[in-house]
Structure formats: structure tokens, C-alpha cells
């Protein structure tokens, strides 16, 4: 079984300051991990993914995430927030241990607010 | 533009109506998915189709009926829905079922049941 926990339902930062969105996961197998972003009235867009290669993953729009197996974490960071980063962010874990069609387990989401 | 197109974007229907949601992917993928996104709840996987065969059905009520006529198209037929079925319905696709493959989402269809 797999699960994912996003530790903060809401995060608020000022424009130009760093962003940290926290995610912890559990998985019986070597997981793949993703971060998706959802802007209002839009679908989910992939920010970045980890699939057992480099543990520091760089994504679009200046976001990156580090896979830490010892801490079972995959936190999302950005050095400097922009107003356009305001959105909801989802951490997602996937493994193929079931042998059936692939499933993703989604976190409950973190709403990021960027203050001017 | 993610390559996954959903129509209609907004739908209001009565509890006795029959309607359908349509999804089309232009990415050459061979797996397609329906997800339900309700307020304050994590995304829920509803159905998975792989090579046009339904391979997953996560205990979805029979008032939701999926159809996958080919690898590029996916429908969700709706009938006698309940107000609690009001939600954002997201279609997605991927190439293969490897856990590292990226799933691409459409922009969703907002459904309101009155």
C-alpha cells in the first residue's frame, strides 16, 4: 500500500521569498514521485517527477524537489516566489507493485498564496 | 495545452437527465483515466482503460458508465446522478503503465447536478 501526506493545507509567502511545500510518502516499493500544480479552473500540470535517477529533481518555472529516502520526503521548493505561482499543488506517489494498471495516490493538496 | 481535451467544460444537469462527458487525447497514448475531484477531498480514480479495455473500476456507482471506443477517445456517460456527484471530472492519459510514466491531465469538466 502507498500513501502520501501533504503537511500543510495552506502556505502563504510574500513575493520574492522562498517557497517550501512539504510532502511525505509511504510505499512498499521504490516509488515514483510527482508534483502537479492546478491553477484555478484548470487541470493538473506536471511540475516535476522523480523516478529513481538523481535525487534532486528540477522542474518547470524554477521549482525543484529533493527525494530523501531516509526521511520518506519529497518537498517542493522554489528560491523566489512569483505572483503567478499562486495555485494548488499536489504531491503524488506511484508504484507498480500491484501489477495491475498504474494508479496514482494523490495528496490532499497545498494551496499556495503569494502576497504582493 | 496538455494534449488532452475535455468537453464540455461546464455541464449542469438534472437528476433525471442523461448526458456524457467526452475526452480526446492527441498524444498517442494507450492508457486513459477518469478522475473525480471534489472540494476538500483528494482526487479519486474512477476508471482506467488500457489498450481500450477497462482494467480498473474503483467501486464507482453504476450511474457512471465509461466507454472507450478507441485509444484516443474516452467518454463518461451520466444518468440519474445525485447532487453529491457535482464535482470536477478530470480525464488523463499516459503511455503504458510503468510507474514512472507521466500522466497528462485535461482541464476538466465541471459538473453540477441540480
JSON list of C-alpha atoms in Angstrom, two decimals:
[
{"chain": "A", "resi": 1, "resn": "UNK", "atom": "CA", "xyz": [0.00, 0.00, 0.00]},
{"chain": "A", "resi": 2, "resn": "UNK", "atom": "CA", "xyz": [1.11, 3.52, -0.63]},
{"chain": "A", "resi": 3, "resn": "UNK", "atom": "CA", "xyz": [0.12, 6.86, 0.82]},
{"chain": "A", "resi": 4, "resn": "UNK", "atom": "CA", "xyz": [1.12, 10.49, 0.63]},
{"chain": "A", "resi": 5, "resn": "UNK", "atom": "CA", "xyz": [0.74, 13.27, 3.18]},
{"chain": "A", "resi": 6, "resn": "UNK", "atom": "CA", "xyz": [0.99, 16.94, 2.40]},
{"chain": "A", "resi": 7, "resn": "UNK", "atom": "CA", "xyz": [1.78, 18.50, 5.72]},
{"chain": "A", "resi": 8, "resn": "UNK", "atom": "CA", "xyz": [0.29, 21.94, 5.07]},
{"chain": "A", "resi": 9, "resn": "UNK", "atom": "CA", "xyz": [-3.13, 22.59, 3.56]},
{"chain": "A", "resi": 10, "resn": "UNK", "atom": "CA", "xyz": [-2.29, 26.29, 3.11]},
{"chain": "A", "resi": 11, "resn": "UNK", "atom": "CA", "xyz": [1.01, 28.12, 2.69]},
{"chain": "A", "resi": 12, "resn": "UNK", "atom": "CA", "xyz": [1.33, 31.87, 2.36]},
{"chain": "A", "resi": 13, "resn": "UNK", "atom": "CA", "xyz": [4.53, 33.63, 1.27]},
{"chain": "A", "resi": 14, "resn": "UNK", "atom": "CA", "xyz": [5.49, 37.09, 0.12]},
{"chain": "A", "resi": 15, "resn": "UNK", "atom": "CA", "xyz": [6.55, 37.63, -3.47]},
{"chain": "A", "resi": 16, "resn": "UNK", "atom": "CA", "xyz": [10.28, 37.16, -3.84]},
{"chain": "A", "resi": 17, "resn": "UNK", "atom": "CA", "xyz": [10.66, 34.93, -0.78]},
{"chain": "A", "resi": 18, "resn": "UNK", "atom": "CA", "xyz": [11.36, 31.16, -0.81]},
{"chain": "A", "resi": 19, "resn": "UNK", "atom": "CA", "xyz": [8.64, 28.56, -1.15]},
{"chain": "A", "resi": 20, "resn": "UNK", "atom": "CA", "xyz": [8.60, 25.24, 0.72]},
{"chain": "A", "resi": 21, "resn": "UNK", "atom": "CA", "xyz": [5.74, 22.78, 0.24]},
{"chain": "A", "resi": 22, "resn": "UNK", "atom": "CA", "xyz": [6.15, 19.62, 2.28]},
{"chain": "A", "resi": 23, "resn": "UNK", "atom": "CA", "xyz": [5.30, 16.08, 1.27]},
{"chain": "A", "resi": 24, "resn": "UNK", "atom": "CA", "xyz": [5.89, 12.74, 2.99]},
{"chain": "A", "resi": 25, "resn": "UNK", "atom": "CA", "xyz": [5.10, 9.40, 1.44]},
{"chain": "A", "resi": 26, "resn": "UNK", "atom": "CA", "xyz": [4.98, 5.74, 2.24]},
{"chain": "A", "resi": 27, "resn": "UNK", "atom": "CA", "xyz": [5.45, 2.96, -0.26]},
{"chain": "A", "resi": 28, "resn": "UNK", "atom": "CA", "xyz": [6.38, -0.69, -0.07]},
{"chain": "A", "resi": 29, "resn": "UNK", "atom": "CA", "xyz": [8.40, -0.48, -3.25]},
{"chain": "A", "resi": 30, "resn": "UNK", "atom": "CA", "xyz": [10.65, 2.04, -4.94]},
{"chain": "A", "resi": 31, "resn": "UNK", "atom": "CA", "xyz": [8.17, 4.73, -5.81]},
{"chain": "A", "resi": 32, "resn": "UNK", "atom": "CA", "xyz": [7.91, 7.32, -8.48]},
{"chain": "A", "resi": 33, "resn": "UNK", "atom": "CA", "xyz": [7.00, 10.73, -7.11]},
{"chain": "A", "resi": 34, "resn": "UNK", "atom": "CA", "xyz": [5.45, 13.70, -8.82]},
{"chain": "A", "resi": 35, "resn": "UNK", "atom": "CA", "xyz": [4.40, 17.25, -8.11]},
{"chain": "A", "resi": 36, "resn": "UNK", "atom": "CA", "xyz": [1.47, 18.68, -10.03]},
{"chain": "A", "resi": 37, "resn": "UNK", "atom": "CA", "xyz": [0.10, 22.22, -9.97]},
{"chain": "A", "resi": 38, "resn": "UNK", "atom": "CA", "xyz": [-3.50, 23.24, -10.53]},
{"chain": "A", "resi": 39, "resn": "UNK", "atom": "CA", "xyz": [-4.37, 26.84, -11.28]},
{"chain": "A", "resi": 40, "resn": "UNK", "atom": "CA", "xyz": [-7.98, 27.97, -10.76]},
{"chain": "A", "resi": 41, "resn": "UNK", "atom": "CA", "xyz": [-10.40, 26.39, -13.23]},
{"chain": "A", "resi": 42, "resn": "UNK", "atom": "CA", "xyz": [-7.59, 24.45, -14.86]},
{"chain": "A", "resi": 43, "resn": "UNK", "atom": "CA", "xyz": [-6.47, 20.85, -14.99]},
{"chain": "A", "resi": 44, "resn": "UNK", "atom": "CA", "xyz": [-3.34, 19.46, -13.37]},
{"chain": "A", "resi": 45, "resn": "UNK", "atom": "CA", "xyz": [0.02, 20.32, -14.89]},
{"chain": "A", "resi": 46, "resn": "UNK", "atom": "CA", "xyz": [3.17, 18.33, -14.17]},
{"chain": "A", "resi": 47, "resn": "UNK", "atom": "CA", "xyz": [5.87, 20.35, -12.40]},
{"chain": "A", "resi": 48, "resn": "UNK", "atom": "CA", "xyz": [8.46, 17.62, -11.96]},
{"chain": "A", "resi": 49, "resn": "UNK", "atom": "CA", "xyz": [8.94, 13.92, -11.29]},
{"chain": "A", "resi": 50, "resn": "UNK", "atom": "CA", "xyz": [11.35, 11.57, -9.57]},
{"chain": "A", "resi": 51, "resn": "UNK", "atom": "CA", "xyz": [11.88, 8.08, -10.99]},
{"chain": "A", "resi": 52, "resn": "UNK", "atom": "CA", "xyz": [14.96, 6.67, -9.19]},
{"chain": "A", "resi": 53, "resn": "UNK", "atom": "CA", "xyz": [17.54, 8.73, -11.04]},
{"chain": "A", "resi": 54, "resn": "UNK", "atom": "CA", "xyz": [19.04, 11.88, -9.48]},
{"chain": "A", "resi": 55, "resn": "UNK", "atom": "CA", "xyz": [17.56, 12.64, -6.08]},
{"chain": "A", "resi": 56, "resn": "UNK", "atom": "CA", "xyz": [17.42, 16.39, -6.77]},
{"chain": "A", "resi": 57, "resn": "UNK", "atom": "CA", "xyz": [14.88, 16.98, -9.47]},
{"chain": "A", "resi": 58, "resn": "UNK", "atom": "CA", "xyz": [14.47, 20.23, -11.33]},
{"chain": "A", "resi": 59, "resn": "UNK", "atom": "CA", "xyz": [11.12, 21.13, -12.83]},
{"chain": "A", "resi": 60, "resn": "UNK", "atom": "CA", "xyz": [9.44, 23.92, -14.67]},
{"chain": "A", "resi": 61, "resn": "UNK", "atom": "CA", "xyz": [9.08, 27.52, -13.51]},
{"chain": "A", "resi": 62, "resn": "UNK", "atom": "CA", "xyz": [12.08, 27.32, -11.19]},
{"chain": "A", "resi": 63, "resn": "UNK", "atom": "CA", "xyz": [10.70, 24.60, -8.92]},
{"chain": "A", "resi": 64, "resn": "UNK", "atom": "CA", "xyz": [12.75, 21.70, -7.65]},
{"chain": "A", "resi": 65, "resn": "UNK", "atom": "CA", "xyz": [12.29, 18.83, -5.22]},
{"chain": "A", "resi": 66, "resn": "UNK", "atom": "CA", "xyz": [14.64, 16.51, -3.38]},
{"chain": "A", "resi": 67, "resn": "UNK", "atom": "CA", "xyz": [13.91, 12.84, -2.80]},
{"chain": "A", "resi": 68, "resn": "UNK", "atom": "CA", "xyz": [15.08, 11.80, 0.67]},
{"chain": "A", "resi": 69, "resn": "UNK", "atom": "CA", "xyz": [14.56, 8.11, 1.19]},
{"chain": "A", "resi": 70, "resn": "UNK", "atom": "CA", "xyz": [15.69, 8.14, 4.82]},
{"chain": "A", "resi": 71, "resn": "UNK", "atom": "CA", "xyz": [13.07, 10.76, 5.63]},
{"chain": "A", "resi": 72, "resn": "UNK", "atom": "CA", "xyz": [10.48, 9.47, 3.12]},
{"chain": "A", "resi": 73, "resn": "UNK", "atom": "CA", "xyz": [10.08, 13.03, 1.96]},
{"chain": "A", "resi": 74, "resn": "UNK", "atom": "CA", "xyz": [9.78, 14.81, -1.38]},
{"chain": "A", "resi": 75, "resn": "UNK", "atom": "CA", "xyz": [9.48, 18.50, -0.52]},
{"chain": "A", "resi": 76, "resn": "UNK", "atom": "CA", "xyz": [8.94, 21.10, -3.25]},
{"chain": "A", "resi": 77, "resn": "UNK", "atom": "CA", "xyz": [10.96, 24.31, -3.18]},
{"chain": "A", "resi": 78, "resn": "UNK", "atom": "CA", "xyz": [11.48, 27.48, -5.15]},
{"chain": "A", "resi": 79, "resn": "UNK", "atom": "CA", "xyz": [14.01, 30.17, -4.25]},
{"chain": "A", "resi": 80, "resn": "UNK", "atom": "CA", "xyz": [11.79, 33.14, -5.06]},
{"chain": "A", "resi": 81, "resn": "UNK", "atom": "CA", "xyz": [8.01, 33.13, -5.29]},
{"chain": "A", "resi": 82, "resn": "UNK", "atom": "CA", "xyz": [6.18, 34.89, -8.10]},
{"chain": "A", "resi": 83, "resn": "UNK", "atom": "CA", "xyz": [2.57, 36.02, -8.09]},
{"chain": "A", "resi": 84, "resn": "UNK", "atom": "CA", "xyz": [1.81, 33.54, -10.86]},
{"chain": "A", "resi": 85, "resn": "UNK", "atom": "CA", "xyz": [2.82, 30.66, -8.55]},
{"chain": "A", "resi": 86, "resn": "UNK", "atom": "CA", "xyz": [-0.40, 31.07, -6.57]},
{"chain": "A", "resi": 87, "resn": "UNK", "atom": "CA", "xyz": [-2.21, 27.77, -7.12]},
{"chain": "A", "resi": 88, "resn": "UNK", "atom": "CA", "xyz": [-2.88, 24.40, -5.55]},
{"chain": "A", "resi": 89, "resn": "UNK", "atom": "CA", "xyz": [-0.04, 21.88, -5.52]},
{"chain": "A", "resi": 90, "resn": "UNK", "atom": "CA", "xyz": [-0.41, 18.12, -5.33]},
{"chain": "A", "resi": 91, "resn": "UNK", "atom": "CA", "xyz": [2.22, 15.60, -4.31]},
{"chain": "A", "resi": 92, "resn": "UNK", "atom": "CA", "xyz": [1.66, 12.22, -5.94]},
{"chain": "A", "resi": 93, "resn": "UNK", "atom": "CA", "xyz": [3.17, 8.77, -5.41]},
{"chain": "A", "resi": 94, "resn": "UNK", "atom": "CA", "xyz": [3.04, 5.88, -7.83]},
{"chain": "A", "resi": 95, "resn": "UNK", "atom": "CA", "xyz": [4.30, 2.34, -7.72]},
{"chain": "A", "resi": 96, "resn": "UNK", "atom": "CA", "xyz": [3.72, -0.68, -9.87]},
{"chain": "A", "resi": 97, "resn": "UNK", "atom": "CA", "xyz": [3.67, -3.18, -7.05]},
{"chain": "A", "resi": 98, "resn": "UNK", "atom": "CA", "xyz": [0.06, -4.12, -7.73]},
{"chain": "A", "resi": 99, "resn": "UNK", "atom": "CA", "xyz": [0.93, -5.47, -11.14]},
{"chain": "A", "resi": 100, "resn": "UNK", "atom": "CA", "xyz": [-2.28, -4.03, -12.48]},
{"chain": "A", "resi": 101, "resn": "UNK", "atom": "CA", "xyz": [-2.90, -0.81, -14.28]},
{"chain": "A", "resi": 102, "resn": "UNK", "atom": "CA", "xyz": [-0.98, 2.05, -12.88]},
{"chain": "A", "resi": 103, "resn": "UNK", "atom": "CA", "xyz": [-2.55, 4.12, -10.13]},
{"chain": "A", "resi": 104, "resn": "UNK", "atom": "CA", "xyz": [-1.52, 7.34, -8.59]},
{"chain": "A", "resi": 105, "resn": "UNK", "atom": "CA", "xyz": [-2.13, 8.25, -4.96]},
{"chain": "A", "resi": 106, "resn": "UNK", "atom": "CA", "xyz": [-2.70, 11.97, -4.58]},
{"chain": "A", "resi": 107, "resn": "UNK", "atom": "CA", "xyz": [-2.07, 14.09, -1.57]},
{"chain": "A", "resi": 108, "resn": "UNK", "atom": "CA", "xyz": [-4.86, 16.34, -0.38]},
{"chain": "A", "resi": 109, "resn": "UNK", "atom": "CA", "xyz": [-3.18, 19.40, -1.85]},
{"chain": "A", "resi": 110, "resn": "UNK", "atom": "CA", "xyz": [-1.48, 22.57, -0.58]},
{"chain": "A", "resi": 111, "resn": "UNK", "atom": "CA", "xyz": [-2.95, 25.93, -1.51]},
{"chain": "A", "resi": 112, "resn": "UNK", "atom": "CA", "xyz": [-0.14, 28.43, -2.09]},
{"chain": "A", "resi": 113, "resn": "UNK", "atom": "CA", "xyz": [-0.92, 32.11, -1.67]},
{"chain": "A", "resi": 114, "resn": "UNK", "atom": "CA", "xyz": [1.62, 34.69, -2.80]},
{"chain": "A", "resi": 115, "resn": "UNK", "atom": "CA", "xyz": [1.31, 38.10, -1.21]},
{"chain": "A", "resi": 116, "resn": "UNK", "atom": "CA", "xyz": [2.48, 41.26, -3.00]},
{"chain": "B", "resi": 1, "resn": "UNK", "atom": "CA", "xyz": [-2.35, 22.88, -23.88]},
{"chain": "B", "resi": 2, "resn": "UNK", "atom": "CA", "xyz": [-1.61, 19.41, -22.49]},
{"chain": "B", "resi": 3, "resn": "UNK", "atom": "CA", "xyz": [-2.79, 17.36, -25.45]},
{"chain": "B", "resi": 4, "resn": "UNK", "atom": "CA", "xyz": [-5.86, 16.13, -23.55]},
{"chain": "B", "resi": 5, "resn": "UNK", "atom": "CA", "xyz": [-9.10, 17.90, -24.46]},
{"chain": "B", "resi": 6, "resn": "UNK", "atom": "CA", "xyz": [-12.30, 17.62, -22.47]},
{"chain": "B", "resi": 7, "resn": "UNK", "atom": "CA", "xyz": [-15.80, 18.74, -23.45]},
{"chain": "B", "resi": 8, "resn": "UNK", "atom": "CA", "xyz": [-17.96, 20.26, -22.24]},
{"chain": "B", "resi": 9, "resn": "UNK", "atom": "CA", "xyz": [-16.02, 22.37, -19.77]},
{"chain": "B", "resi": 10, "resn": "UNK", "atom": "CA", "xyz": [-19.18, 23.07, -17.78]},
{"chain": "B", "resi": 11, "resn": "UNK", "atom": "CA", "xyz": [-22.36, 21.00, -17.51]},
{"chain": "B", "resi": 12, "resn": "UNK", "atom": "CA", "xyz": [-25.49, 21.50, -15.44]},
{"chain": "B", "resi": 13, "resn": "UNK", "atom": "CA", "xyz": [-27.90, 18.60, -15.41]},
{"chain": "B", "resi": 14, "resn": "UNK", "atom": "CA", "xyz": [-30.99, 17.49, -13.56]},
{"chain": "B", "resi": 15, "resn": "UNK", "atom": "CA", "xyz": [-31.12, 14.25, -11.64]},
{"chain": "B", "resi": 16, "resn": "UNK", "atom": "CA", "xyz": [-33.24, 12.58, -14.32]},
{"chain": "B", "resi": 17, "resn": "UNK", "atom": "CA", "xyz": [-31.10, 13.69, -17.27]},
{"chain": "B", "resi": 18, "resn": "UNK", "atom": "CA", "xyz": [-28.68, 11.63, -19.34]},
{"chain": "B", "resi": 19, "resn": "UNK", "atom": "CA", "xyz": [-25.53, 13.35, -20.50]},
{"chain": "B", "resi": 20, "resn": "UNK", "atom": "CA", "xyz": [-21.98, 12.45, -21.49]},
{"chain": "B", "resi": 21, "resn": "UNK", "atom": "CA", "xyz": [-18.53, 13.85, -20.92]},
{"chain": "B", "resi": 22, "resn": "UNK", "atom": "CA", "xyz": [-16.02, 13.50, -23.73]},
{"chain": "B", "resi": 23, "resn": "UNK", "atom": "CA", "xyz": [-12.25, 13.26, -23.65]},
{"chain": "B", "resi": 24, "resn": "UNK", "atom": "CA", "xyz": [-9.81, 13.16, -26.53]},
{"chain": "B", "resi": 25, "resn": "UNK", "atom": "CA", "xyz": [-6.05, 12.80, -26.32]},
{"chain": "B", "resi": 26, "resn": "UNK", "atom": "CA", "xyz": [-3.69, 13.80, -29.10]},
{"chain": "B", "resi": 27, "resn": "UNK", "atom": "CA", "xyz": [-0.56, 12.29, -27.57]},
{"chain": "B", "resi": 28, "resn": "UNK", "atom": "CA", "xyz": [-0.62, 8.78, -28.98]},
{"chain": "B", "resi": 29, "resn": "UNK", "atom": "CA", "xyz": [-1.05, 7.28, -25.52]},
{"chain": "B", "resi": 30, "resn": "UNK", "atom": "CA", "xyz": [-2.54, 3.87, -24.87]},
{"chain": "B", "resi": 31, "resn": "UNK", "atom": "CA", "xyz": [-3.98, 4.34, -21.38]},
{"chain": "B", "resi": 32, "resn": "UNK", "atom": "CA", "xyz": [-6.75, 6.71, -20.34]},
{"chain": "B", "resi": 33, "resn": "UNK", "atom": "CA", "xyz": [-8.28, 7.57, -16.98]},
{"chain": "B", "resi": 34, "resn": "UNK", "atom": "CA", "xyz": [-11.25, 9.27, -15.36]},
{"chain": "B", "resi": 35, "resn": "UNK", "atom": "CA", "xyz": [-10.73, 11.03, -12.03]},
{"chain": "B", "resi": 36, "resn": "UNK", "atom": "CA", "xyz": [-13.20, 12.83, -9.79]},
{"chain": "B", "resi": 37, "resn": "UNK", "atom": "CA", "xyz": [-12.13, 15.94, -7.89]},
{"chain": "B", "resi": 38, "resn": "UNK", "atom": "CA", "xyz": [-14.47, 17.10, -5.15]},
{"chain": "B", "resi": 39, "resn": "UNK", "atom": "CA", "xyz": [-13.95, 20.03, -2.83]},
{"chain": "B", "resi": 40, "resn": "UNK", "atom": "CA", "xyz": [-11.82, 19.21, 0.23]},
{"chain": "B", "resi": 41, "resn": "UNK", "atom": "CA", "xyz": [-11.09, 15.66, -0.96]},
{"chain": "B", "resi": 42, "resn": "UNK", "atom": "CA", "xyz": [-8.12, 14.07, -2.72]},
{"chain": "B", "resi": 43, "resn": "UNK", "atom": "CA", "xyz": [-8.51, 13.11, -6.34]},
{"chain": "B", "resi": 44, "resn": "UNK", "atom": "CA", "xyz": [-10.36, 9.84, -6.73]},
{"chain": "B", "resi": 45, "resn": "UNK", "atom": "CA", "xyz": [-9.54, 7.43, -9.52]},
{"chain": "B", "resi": 46, "resn": "UNK", "atom": "CA", "xyz": [-12.73, 6.22, -11.17]},
{"chain": "B", "resi": 47, "resn": "UNK", "atom": "CA", "xyz": [-11.77, 4.17, -14.21]},
{"chain": "B", "resi": 48, "resn": "UNK", "atom": "CA", "xyz": [-8.66, 3.11, -16.10]},
{"chain": "B", "resi": 49, "resn": "UNK", "atom": "CA", "xyz": [-8.59, 1.93, -19.70]},
{"chain": "B", "resi": 50, "resn": "UNK", "atom": "CA", "xyz": [-5.53, 0.31, -21.18]},
{"chain": "B", "resi": 51, "resn": "UNK", "atom": "CA", "xyz": [-5.48, -0.57, -24.88]},
{"chain": "B", "resi": 52, "resn": "UNK", "atom": "CA", "xyz": [-9.23, 0.16, -24.94]},
{"chain": "B", "resi": 53, "resn": "UNK", "atom": "CA", "xyz": [-10.01, -2.39, -22.23]},
{"chain": "B", "resi": 54, "resn": "UNK", "atom": "CA", "xyz": [-11.25, -1.35, -18.82]},
{"chain": "B", "resi": 55, "resn": "UNK", "atom": "CA", "xyz": [-8.67, -2.53, -16.34]},
{"chain": "B", "resi": 56, "resn": "UNK", "atom": "CA", "xyz": [-9.71, -0.65, -13.24]},
{"chain": "B", "resi": 57, "resn": "UNK", "atom": "CA", "xyz": [-13.09, 0.25, -11.76]},
{"chain": "B", "resi": 58, "resn": "UNK", "atom": "CA", "xyz": [-12.77, 1.66, -8.31]},
{"chain": "B", "resi": 59, "resn": "UNK", "atom": "CA", "xyz": [-16.22, 0.85, -6.93]},
{"chain": "B", "resi": 60, "resn": "UNK", "atom": "CA", "xyz": [-17.88, 3.56, -8.93]},
{"chain": "B", "resi": 61, "resn": "UNK", "atom": "CA", "xyz": [-21.72, 3.62, -8.87]},
{"chain": "B", "resi": 62, "resn": "UNK", "atom": "CA", "xyz": [-23.38, 2.28, -11.98]},
{"chain": "B", "resi": 63, "resn": "UNK", "atom": "CA", "xyz": [-24.89, 5.69, -12.74]},
{"chain": "B", "resi": 64, "resn": "UNK", "atom": "CA", "xyz": [-21.42, 6.42, -14.18]},
{"chain": "B", "resi": 65, "resn": "UNK", "atom": "CA", "xyz": [-20.71, 4.40, -17.31]},
{"chain": "B", "resi": 66, "resn": "UNK", "atom": "CA", "xyz": [-17.41, 4.75, -19.17]},
{"chain": "B", "resi": 67, "resn": "UNK", "atom": "CA", "xyz": [-16.81, 3.99, -22.82]},
{"chain": "B", "resi": 68, "resn": "UNK", "atom": "CA", "xyz": [-13.52, 3.82, -24.70]},
{"chain": "B", "resi": 69, "resn": "UNK", "atom": "CA", "xyz": [-14.21, 3.31, -28.42]},
{"chain": "B", "resi": 70, "resn": "UNK", "atom": "CA", "xyz": [-10.54, 3.71, -29.38]},
{"chain": "B", "resi": 71, "resn": "UNK", "atom": "CA", "xyz": [-7.25, 4.67, -27.79]},
{"chain": "B", "resi": 72, "resn": "UNK", "atom": "CA", "xyz": [-7.78, 8.38, -28.41]},
{"chain": "B", "resi": 73, "resn": "UNK", "atom": "CA", "xyz": [-11.29, 8.81, -27.05]},
{"chain": "B", "resi": 74, "resn": "UNK", "atom": "CA", "xyz": [-12.91, 8.26, -23.68]},
{"chain": "B", "resi": 75, "resn": "UNK", "atom": "CA", "xyz": [-16.47, 9.00, -22.62]},
{"chain": "B", "resi": 76, "resn": "UNK", "atom": "CA", "xyz": [-18.22, 9.13, -19.29]},
{"chain": "B", "resi": 77, "resn": "UNK", "atom": "CA", "xyz": [-21.95, 8.56, -19.63]},
{"chain": "B", "resi": 78, "resn": "UNK", "atom": "CA", "xyz": [-24.02, 10.01, -16.83]},
{"chain": "B", "resi": 79, "resn": "UNK", "atom": "CA", "xyz": [-27.57, 9.11, -15.82]},
{"chain": "B", "resi": 80, "resn": "UNK", "atom": "CA", "xyz": [-29.77, 9.63, -12.77]},
{"chain": "B", "resi": 81, "resn": "UNK", "atom": "CA", "xyz": [-26.99, 11.40, -10.91]},
{"chain": "B", "resi": 82, "resn": "UNK", "atom": "CA", "xyz": [-27.22, 12.76, -7.39]},
{"chain": "B", "resi": 83, "resn": "UNK", "atom": "CA", "xyz": [-26.31, 16.25, -6.16]},
{"chain": "B", "resi": 84, "resn": "UNK", "atom": "CA", "xyz": [-23.25, 14.80, -4.40]},
{"chain": "B", "resi": 85, "resn": "UNK", "atom": "CA", "xyz": [-21.90, 13.83, -7.81]},
{"chain": "B", "resi": 86, "resn": "UNK", "atom": "CA", "xyz": [-21.28, 17.51, -8.52]},
{"chain": "B", "resi": 87, "resn": "UNK", "atom": "CA", "xyz": [-17.53, 17.82, -8.98]},
{"chain": "B", "resi": 88, "resn": "UNK", "atom": "CA", "xyz": [-14.71, 18.40, -11.43]},
{"chain": "B", "resi": 89, "resn": "UNK", "atom": "CA", "xyz": [-14.17, 15.36, -13.62]},
{"chain": "B", "resi": 90, "resn": "UNK", "atom": "CA", "xyz": [-10.67, 15.03, -14.98]},
{"chain": "B", "resi": 91, "resn": "UNK", "atom": "CA", "xyz": [-9.60, 12.90, -17.89]},
{"chain": "B", "resi": 92, "resn": "UNK", "atom": "CA", "xyz": [-5.97, 11.84, -18.21]},
{"chain": "B", "resi": 93, "resn": "UNK", "atom": "CA", "xyz": [-3.75, 9.72, -20.40]},
{"chain": "B", "resi": 94, "resn": "UNK", "atom": "CA", "xyz": [-0.35, 8.06, -20.29]},
{"chain": "B", "resi": 95, "resn": "UNK", "atom": "CA", "xyz": [1.85, 5.90, -22.46]},
{"chain": "B", "resi": 96, "resn": "UNK", "atom": "CA", "xyz": [1.98, 2.49, -20.88]},
{"chain": "B", "resi": 97, "resn": "UNK", "atom": "CA", "xyz": [1.53, 1.55, -17.26]},
{"chain": "B", "resi": 98, "resn": "UNK", "atom": "CA", "xyz": [5.08, 1.96, -16.00]},
{"chain": "B", "resi": 99, "resn": "UNK", "atom": "CA", "xyz": [5.05, 3.76, -12.70]},
{"chain": "B", "resi": 100, "resn": "UNK", "atom": "CA", "xyz": [7.48, 6.37, -13.97]},
{"chain": "B", "resi": 101, "resn": "UNK", "atom": "CA", "xyz": [5.40, 7.39, -16.95]},
{"chain": "B", "resi": 102, "resn": "UNK", "atom": "CA", "xyz": [3.85, 10.78, -16.71]},
{"chain": "B", "resi": 103, "resn": "UNK", "atom": "CA", "xyz": [0.09, 11.13, -16.66]},
{"chain": "B", "resi": 104, "resn": "UNK", "atom": "CA", "xyz": [-1.22, 14.12, -18.59]},
{"chain": "B", "resi": 105, "resn": "UNK", "atom": "CA", "xyz": [-4.47, 15.71, -17.49]},
{"chain": "B", "resi": 106, "resn": "UNK", "atom": "CA", "xyz": [-7.14, 17.61, -19.33]},
{"chain": "B", "resi": 107, "resn": "UNK", "atom": "CA", "xyz": [-8.60, 20.82, -17.95]},
{"chain": "B", "resi": 108, "resn": "UNK", "atom": "CA", "xyz": [-11.62, 19.03, -16.58]},
{"chain": "B", "resi": 109, "resn": "UNK", "atom": "CA", "xyz": [-15.38, 19.16, -16.91]},
{"chain": "B", "resi": 110, "resn": "UNK", "atom": "CA", "xyz": [-17.24, 20.96, -14.13]},
{"chain": "B", "resi": 111, "resn": "UNK", "atom": "CA", "xyz": [-20.44, 19.06, -13.42]},
{"chain": "B", "resi": 112, "resn": "UNK", "atom": "CA", "xyz": [-23.30, 20.46, -11.38]},
{"chain": "B", "resi": 113, "resn": "UNK", "atom": "CA", "xyz": [-26.26, 18.21, -10.60]},
{"chain": "B", "resi": 114, "resn": "UNK", "atom": "CA", "xyz": [-29.42, 20.06, -9.62]}
]
